[in-house]
Coordinates of N, CA and C in Angstrom, one line a residue:
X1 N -16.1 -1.1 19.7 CA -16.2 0.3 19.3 C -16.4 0.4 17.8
X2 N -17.1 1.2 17.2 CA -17.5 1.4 15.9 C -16.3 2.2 15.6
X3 N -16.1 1.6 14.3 CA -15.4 2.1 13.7 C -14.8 3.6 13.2
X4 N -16.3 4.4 12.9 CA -16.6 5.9 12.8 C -15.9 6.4 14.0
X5 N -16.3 5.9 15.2 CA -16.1 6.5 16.4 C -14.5 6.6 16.8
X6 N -14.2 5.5 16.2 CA -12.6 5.0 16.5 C -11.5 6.0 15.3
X7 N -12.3 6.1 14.2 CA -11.2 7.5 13.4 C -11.8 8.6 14.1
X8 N -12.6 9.2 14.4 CA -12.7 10.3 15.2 C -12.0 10.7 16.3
X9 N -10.7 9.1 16.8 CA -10.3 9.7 18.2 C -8.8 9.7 17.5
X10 N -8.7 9.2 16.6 CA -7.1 9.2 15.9 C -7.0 9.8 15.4
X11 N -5.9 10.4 15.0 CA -5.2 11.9 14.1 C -4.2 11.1 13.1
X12 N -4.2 11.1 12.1 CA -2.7 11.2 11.0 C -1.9 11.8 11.1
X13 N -0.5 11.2 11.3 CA 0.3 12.1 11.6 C 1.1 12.3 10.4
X14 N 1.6 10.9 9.7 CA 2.1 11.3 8.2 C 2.0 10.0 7.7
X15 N 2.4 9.9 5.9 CA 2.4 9.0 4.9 C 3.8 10.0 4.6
X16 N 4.4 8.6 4.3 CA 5.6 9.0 3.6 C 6.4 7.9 2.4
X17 N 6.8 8.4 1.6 CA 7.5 7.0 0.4 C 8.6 7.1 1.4
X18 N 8.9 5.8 1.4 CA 10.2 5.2 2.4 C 11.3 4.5 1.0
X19 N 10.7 4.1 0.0 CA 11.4 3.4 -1.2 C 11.0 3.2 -2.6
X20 N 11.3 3.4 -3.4 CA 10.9 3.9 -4.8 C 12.4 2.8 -5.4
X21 N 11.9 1.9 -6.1 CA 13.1 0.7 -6.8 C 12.8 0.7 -8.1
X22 N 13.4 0.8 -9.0 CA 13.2 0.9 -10.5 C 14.2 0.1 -11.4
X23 N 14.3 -1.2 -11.9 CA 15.3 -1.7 -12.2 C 15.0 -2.1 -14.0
X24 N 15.9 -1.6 -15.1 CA 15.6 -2.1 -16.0 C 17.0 -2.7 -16.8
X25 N 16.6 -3.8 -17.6 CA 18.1 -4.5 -17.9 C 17.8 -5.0 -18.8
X26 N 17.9 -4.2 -20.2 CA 18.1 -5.3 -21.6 C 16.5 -5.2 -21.7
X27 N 15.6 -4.5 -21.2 CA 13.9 -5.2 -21.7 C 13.8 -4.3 -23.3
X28 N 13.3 -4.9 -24.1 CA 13.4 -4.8 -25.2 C 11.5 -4.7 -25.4
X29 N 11.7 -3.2 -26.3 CA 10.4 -2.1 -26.3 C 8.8 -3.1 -26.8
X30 N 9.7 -4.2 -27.2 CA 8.0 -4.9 -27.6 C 7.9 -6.4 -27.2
X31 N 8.7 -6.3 -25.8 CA 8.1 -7.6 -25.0 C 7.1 -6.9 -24.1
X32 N 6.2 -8.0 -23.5 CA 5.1 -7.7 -22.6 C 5.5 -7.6 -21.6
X33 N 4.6 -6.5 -21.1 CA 5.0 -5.9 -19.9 C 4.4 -6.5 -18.7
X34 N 4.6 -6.7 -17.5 CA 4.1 -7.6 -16.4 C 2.8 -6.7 -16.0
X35 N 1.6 -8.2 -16.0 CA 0.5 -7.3 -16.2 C -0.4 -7.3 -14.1
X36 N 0.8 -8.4 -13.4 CA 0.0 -8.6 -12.1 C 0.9 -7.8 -10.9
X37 N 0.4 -7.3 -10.2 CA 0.7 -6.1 -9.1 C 0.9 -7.1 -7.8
X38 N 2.0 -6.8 -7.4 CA 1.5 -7.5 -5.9 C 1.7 -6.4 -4.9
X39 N 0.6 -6.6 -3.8 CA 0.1 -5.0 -2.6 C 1.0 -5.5 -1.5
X40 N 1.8 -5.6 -0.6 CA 1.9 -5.9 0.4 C 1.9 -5.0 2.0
X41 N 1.1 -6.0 2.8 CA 0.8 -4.8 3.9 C 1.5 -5.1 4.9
X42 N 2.2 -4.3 6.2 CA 2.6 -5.0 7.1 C 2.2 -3.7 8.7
X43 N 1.9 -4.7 9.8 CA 1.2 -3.4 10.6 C 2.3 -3.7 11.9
X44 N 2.9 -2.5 11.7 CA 4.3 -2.6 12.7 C 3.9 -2.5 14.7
X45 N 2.2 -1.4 14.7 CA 2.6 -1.5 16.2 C 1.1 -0.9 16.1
X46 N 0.5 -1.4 17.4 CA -0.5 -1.0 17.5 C -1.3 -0.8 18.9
X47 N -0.8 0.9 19.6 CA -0.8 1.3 20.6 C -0.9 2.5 20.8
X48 N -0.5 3.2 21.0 CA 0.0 5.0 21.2 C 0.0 5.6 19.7
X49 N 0.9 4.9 19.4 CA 0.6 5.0 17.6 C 0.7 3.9 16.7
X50 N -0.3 4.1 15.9 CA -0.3 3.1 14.4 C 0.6 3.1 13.5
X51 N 1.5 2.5 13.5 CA 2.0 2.4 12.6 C 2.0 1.0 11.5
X52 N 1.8 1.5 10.0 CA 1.9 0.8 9.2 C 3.1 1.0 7.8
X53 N 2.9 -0.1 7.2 CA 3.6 -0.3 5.9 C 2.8 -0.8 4.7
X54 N 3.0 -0.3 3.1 CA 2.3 -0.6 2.1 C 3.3 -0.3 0.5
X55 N 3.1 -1.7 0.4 CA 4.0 -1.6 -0.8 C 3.3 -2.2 -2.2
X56 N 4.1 -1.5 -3.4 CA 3.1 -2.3 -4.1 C 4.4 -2.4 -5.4
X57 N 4.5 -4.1 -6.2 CA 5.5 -4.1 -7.0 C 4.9 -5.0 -7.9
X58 N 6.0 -5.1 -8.9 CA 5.7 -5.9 -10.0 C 7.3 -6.2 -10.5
X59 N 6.9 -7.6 -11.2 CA 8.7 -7.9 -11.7 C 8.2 -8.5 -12.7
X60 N 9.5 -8.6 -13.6 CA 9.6 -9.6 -15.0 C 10.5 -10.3 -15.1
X61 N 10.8 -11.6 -15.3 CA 12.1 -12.5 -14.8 C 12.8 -12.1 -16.3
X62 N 12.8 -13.0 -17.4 CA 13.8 -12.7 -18.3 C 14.1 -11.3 -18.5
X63 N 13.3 -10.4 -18.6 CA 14.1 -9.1 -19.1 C 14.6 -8.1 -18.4
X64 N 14.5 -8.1 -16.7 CA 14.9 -7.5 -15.9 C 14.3 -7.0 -15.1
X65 N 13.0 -6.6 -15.2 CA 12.1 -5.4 -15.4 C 11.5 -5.5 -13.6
X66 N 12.0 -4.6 -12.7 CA 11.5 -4.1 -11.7 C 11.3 -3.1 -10.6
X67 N 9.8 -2.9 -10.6 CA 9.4 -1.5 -9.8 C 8.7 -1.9 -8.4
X68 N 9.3 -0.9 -7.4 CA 8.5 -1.2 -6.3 C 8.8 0.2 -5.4
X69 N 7.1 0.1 -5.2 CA 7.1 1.5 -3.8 C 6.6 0.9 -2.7
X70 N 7.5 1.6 -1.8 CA 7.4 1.5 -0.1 C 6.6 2.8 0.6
X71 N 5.4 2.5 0.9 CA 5.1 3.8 2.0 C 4.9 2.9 3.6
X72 N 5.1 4.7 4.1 CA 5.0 4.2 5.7 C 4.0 5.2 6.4
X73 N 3.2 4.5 7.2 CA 1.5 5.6 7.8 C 1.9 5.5 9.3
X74 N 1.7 6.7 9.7 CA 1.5 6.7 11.2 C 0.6 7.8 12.0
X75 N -0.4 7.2 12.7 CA -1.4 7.7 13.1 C -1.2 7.7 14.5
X76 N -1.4 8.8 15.0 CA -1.3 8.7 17.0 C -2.3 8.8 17.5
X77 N -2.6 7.3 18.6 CA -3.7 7.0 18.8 C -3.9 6.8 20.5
X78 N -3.7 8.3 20.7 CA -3.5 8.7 22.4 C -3.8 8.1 23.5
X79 N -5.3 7.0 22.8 CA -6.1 6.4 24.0 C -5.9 5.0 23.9
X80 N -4.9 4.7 23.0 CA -4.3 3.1 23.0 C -5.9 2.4 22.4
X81 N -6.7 2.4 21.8 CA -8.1 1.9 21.4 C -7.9 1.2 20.5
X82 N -8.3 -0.1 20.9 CA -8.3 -1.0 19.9 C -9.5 -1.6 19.3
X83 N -9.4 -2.1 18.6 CA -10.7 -2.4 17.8 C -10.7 -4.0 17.5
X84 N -12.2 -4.7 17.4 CA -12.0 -6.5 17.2 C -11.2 -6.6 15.4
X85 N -10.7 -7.5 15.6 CA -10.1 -8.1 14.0 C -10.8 -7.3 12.7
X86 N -12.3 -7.9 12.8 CA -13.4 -7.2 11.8 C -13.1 -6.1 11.2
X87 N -13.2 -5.4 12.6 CA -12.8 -3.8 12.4 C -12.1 -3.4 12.3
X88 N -11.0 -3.9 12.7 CA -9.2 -3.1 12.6 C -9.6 -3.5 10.9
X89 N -10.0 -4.6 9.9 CA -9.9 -5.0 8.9 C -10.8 -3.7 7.8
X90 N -11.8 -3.3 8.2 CA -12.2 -2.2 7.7 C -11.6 -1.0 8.0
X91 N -11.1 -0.9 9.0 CA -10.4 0.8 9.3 C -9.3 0.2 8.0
X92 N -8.3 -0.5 8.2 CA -7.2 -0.3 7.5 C -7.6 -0.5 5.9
X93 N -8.7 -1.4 5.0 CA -9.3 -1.1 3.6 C -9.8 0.2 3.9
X94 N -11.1 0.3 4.0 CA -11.7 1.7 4.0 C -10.9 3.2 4.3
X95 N -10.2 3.0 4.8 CA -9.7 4.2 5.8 C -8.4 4.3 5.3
X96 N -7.5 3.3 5.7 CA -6.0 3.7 5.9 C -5.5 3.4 4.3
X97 N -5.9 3.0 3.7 CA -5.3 1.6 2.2 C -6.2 3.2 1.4
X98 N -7.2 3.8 1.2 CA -7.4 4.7 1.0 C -6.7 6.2 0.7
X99 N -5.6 5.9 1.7 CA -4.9 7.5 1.9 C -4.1 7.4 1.7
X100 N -3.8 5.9 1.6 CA -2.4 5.6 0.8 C -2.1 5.2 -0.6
X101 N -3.4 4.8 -1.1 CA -3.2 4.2 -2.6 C -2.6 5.2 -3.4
X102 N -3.1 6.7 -3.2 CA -2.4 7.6 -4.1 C -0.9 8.2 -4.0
X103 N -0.7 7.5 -2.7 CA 1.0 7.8 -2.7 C 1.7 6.2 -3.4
X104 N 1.0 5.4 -3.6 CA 1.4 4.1 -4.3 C 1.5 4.0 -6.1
X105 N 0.2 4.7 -6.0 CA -0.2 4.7 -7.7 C 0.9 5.8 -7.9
X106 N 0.8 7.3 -7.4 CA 2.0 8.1 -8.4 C 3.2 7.4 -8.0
X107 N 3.6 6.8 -7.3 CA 5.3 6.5 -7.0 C 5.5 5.5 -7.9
X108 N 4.9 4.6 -8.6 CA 4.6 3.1 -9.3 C 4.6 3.5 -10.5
X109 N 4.0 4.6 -10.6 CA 3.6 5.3 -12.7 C 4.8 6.2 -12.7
X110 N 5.5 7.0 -11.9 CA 6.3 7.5 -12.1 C 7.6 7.1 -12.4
X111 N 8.0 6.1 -11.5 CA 8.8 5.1 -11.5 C 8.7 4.3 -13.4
X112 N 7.5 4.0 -13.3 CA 7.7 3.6 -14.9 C 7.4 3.9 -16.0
X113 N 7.2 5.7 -15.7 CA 7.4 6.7 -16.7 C 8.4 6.9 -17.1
X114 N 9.3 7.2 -16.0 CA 11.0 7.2 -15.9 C 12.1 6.5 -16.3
X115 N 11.5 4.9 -16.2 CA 12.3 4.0 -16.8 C 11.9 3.5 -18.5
X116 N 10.9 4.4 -19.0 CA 10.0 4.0 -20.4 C 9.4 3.1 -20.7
X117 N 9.0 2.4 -19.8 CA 7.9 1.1 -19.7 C 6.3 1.7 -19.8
X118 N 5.9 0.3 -20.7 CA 4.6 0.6 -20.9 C 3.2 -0.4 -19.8
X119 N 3.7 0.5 -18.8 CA 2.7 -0.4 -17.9 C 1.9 0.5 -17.6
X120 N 0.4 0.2 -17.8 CA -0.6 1.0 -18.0 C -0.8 1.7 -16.6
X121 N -1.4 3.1 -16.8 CA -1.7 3.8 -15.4 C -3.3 3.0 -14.5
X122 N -2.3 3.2 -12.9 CA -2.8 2.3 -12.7 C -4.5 3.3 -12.3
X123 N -5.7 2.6 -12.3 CA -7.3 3.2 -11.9 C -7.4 4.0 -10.9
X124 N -7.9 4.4 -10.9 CA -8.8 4.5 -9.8 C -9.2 3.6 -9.0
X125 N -9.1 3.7 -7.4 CA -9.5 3.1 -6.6 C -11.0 3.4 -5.8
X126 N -12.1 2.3 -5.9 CA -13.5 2.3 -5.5 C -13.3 2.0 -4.1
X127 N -13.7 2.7 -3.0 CA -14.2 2.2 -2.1 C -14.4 0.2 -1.8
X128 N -14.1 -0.3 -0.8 CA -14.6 -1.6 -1.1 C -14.3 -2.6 -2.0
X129 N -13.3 -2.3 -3.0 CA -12.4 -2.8 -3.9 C -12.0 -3.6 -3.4
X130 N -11.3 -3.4 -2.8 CA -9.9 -4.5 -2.0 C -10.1 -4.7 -1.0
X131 N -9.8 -5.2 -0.1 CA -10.3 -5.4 1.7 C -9.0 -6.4 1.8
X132 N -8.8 -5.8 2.9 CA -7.2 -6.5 3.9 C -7.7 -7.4 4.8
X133 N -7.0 -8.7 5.0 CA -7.5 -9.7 5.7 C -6.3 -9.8 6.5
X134 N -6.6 -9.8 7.6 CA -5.7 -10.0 8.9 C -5.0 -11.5 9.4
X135 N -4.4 -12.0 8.9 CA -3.8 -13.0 9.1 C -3.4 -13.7 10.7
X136 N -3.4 -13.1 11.5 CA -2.8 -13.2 12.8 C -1.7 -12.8 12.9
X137 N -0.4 -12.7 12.4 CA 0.6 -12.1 12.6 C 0.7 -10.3 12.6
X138 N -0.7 -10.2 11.9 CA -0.7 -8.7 11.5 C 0.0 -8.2 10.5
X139 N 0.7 -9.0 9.9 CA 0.1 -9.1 8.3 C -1.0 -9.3 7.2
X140 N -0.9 -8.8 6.0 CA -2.4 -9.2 6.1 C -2.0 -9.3 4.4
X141 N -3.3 -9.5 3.2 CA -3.6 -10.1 2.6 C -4.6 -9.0 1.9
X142 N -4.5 -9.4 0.7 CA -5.9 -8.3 -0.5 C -6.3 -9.4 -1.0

């Protein structure tokens, strides 16, 4: 089943922050701030409804320094329709990783607005940027 055709039969039902972690301890205003992100994905069930997970964090060992947001996606997908590996791999970049990045980016910048860290705001996200690789466990990989 094509892809197009396969979001045409699913509905979103919600995105929600599940966890917002902000930890700061002793970081001192002119050490460097951690410049690498890690995304993690995890795809809980995939039947009646979709559900997933997306998190995105960053840590700093000596000086304490850590932020991390949790969202949770769930789509009801009435006709149980599945899709080959390929494709579930573009629905969830193109599609799902899409509708969620902006609940990642503001929960991540706010979080380190709040704590007075200078980690730069995070881009704008392109189309095709990133793509999720499905691992077999249904976890997956950027």
């Amino acid at each position: 089943m094509p892809v197009q055709t396969f979001i045409e039969k699913v509905d979103l039902k919600v995105i929600r922050n599940i966890e917002r972690v902000g930890k700061l301890h002793r970081i001192r205003e002119d050490d460097e701030r951690p410049s690498n992100l890690d995304v993690d994905f995890k795809l809980f069930e995939w039947g009646q409804y979709i559900e997933l997970g997306f998190g995105l964090s960053t840590a700093e060992e000596g000086g304490s320094l850590e932020i991390s947001v949790k969202v949770h996606v769930i789509y009801s997908n009435p006709e149980e329709l599945n899709l080959s590996k390929e494709d579930k791999e573009i629905f969830l970049s193109d599609v799902v990783f899409m509708q969620v990045y902006p609940y990642l980016r503001e929960g991540f910048s706010s979080m380190a607005q709040q704590l007075g860290v200078g980690i730069p705001t995070l881009g704008v996200l392109e189309r095709g940027q990133y793509r999720i690789e499905l691992d077999g466990t249904e976890s997956g990989s950027f």
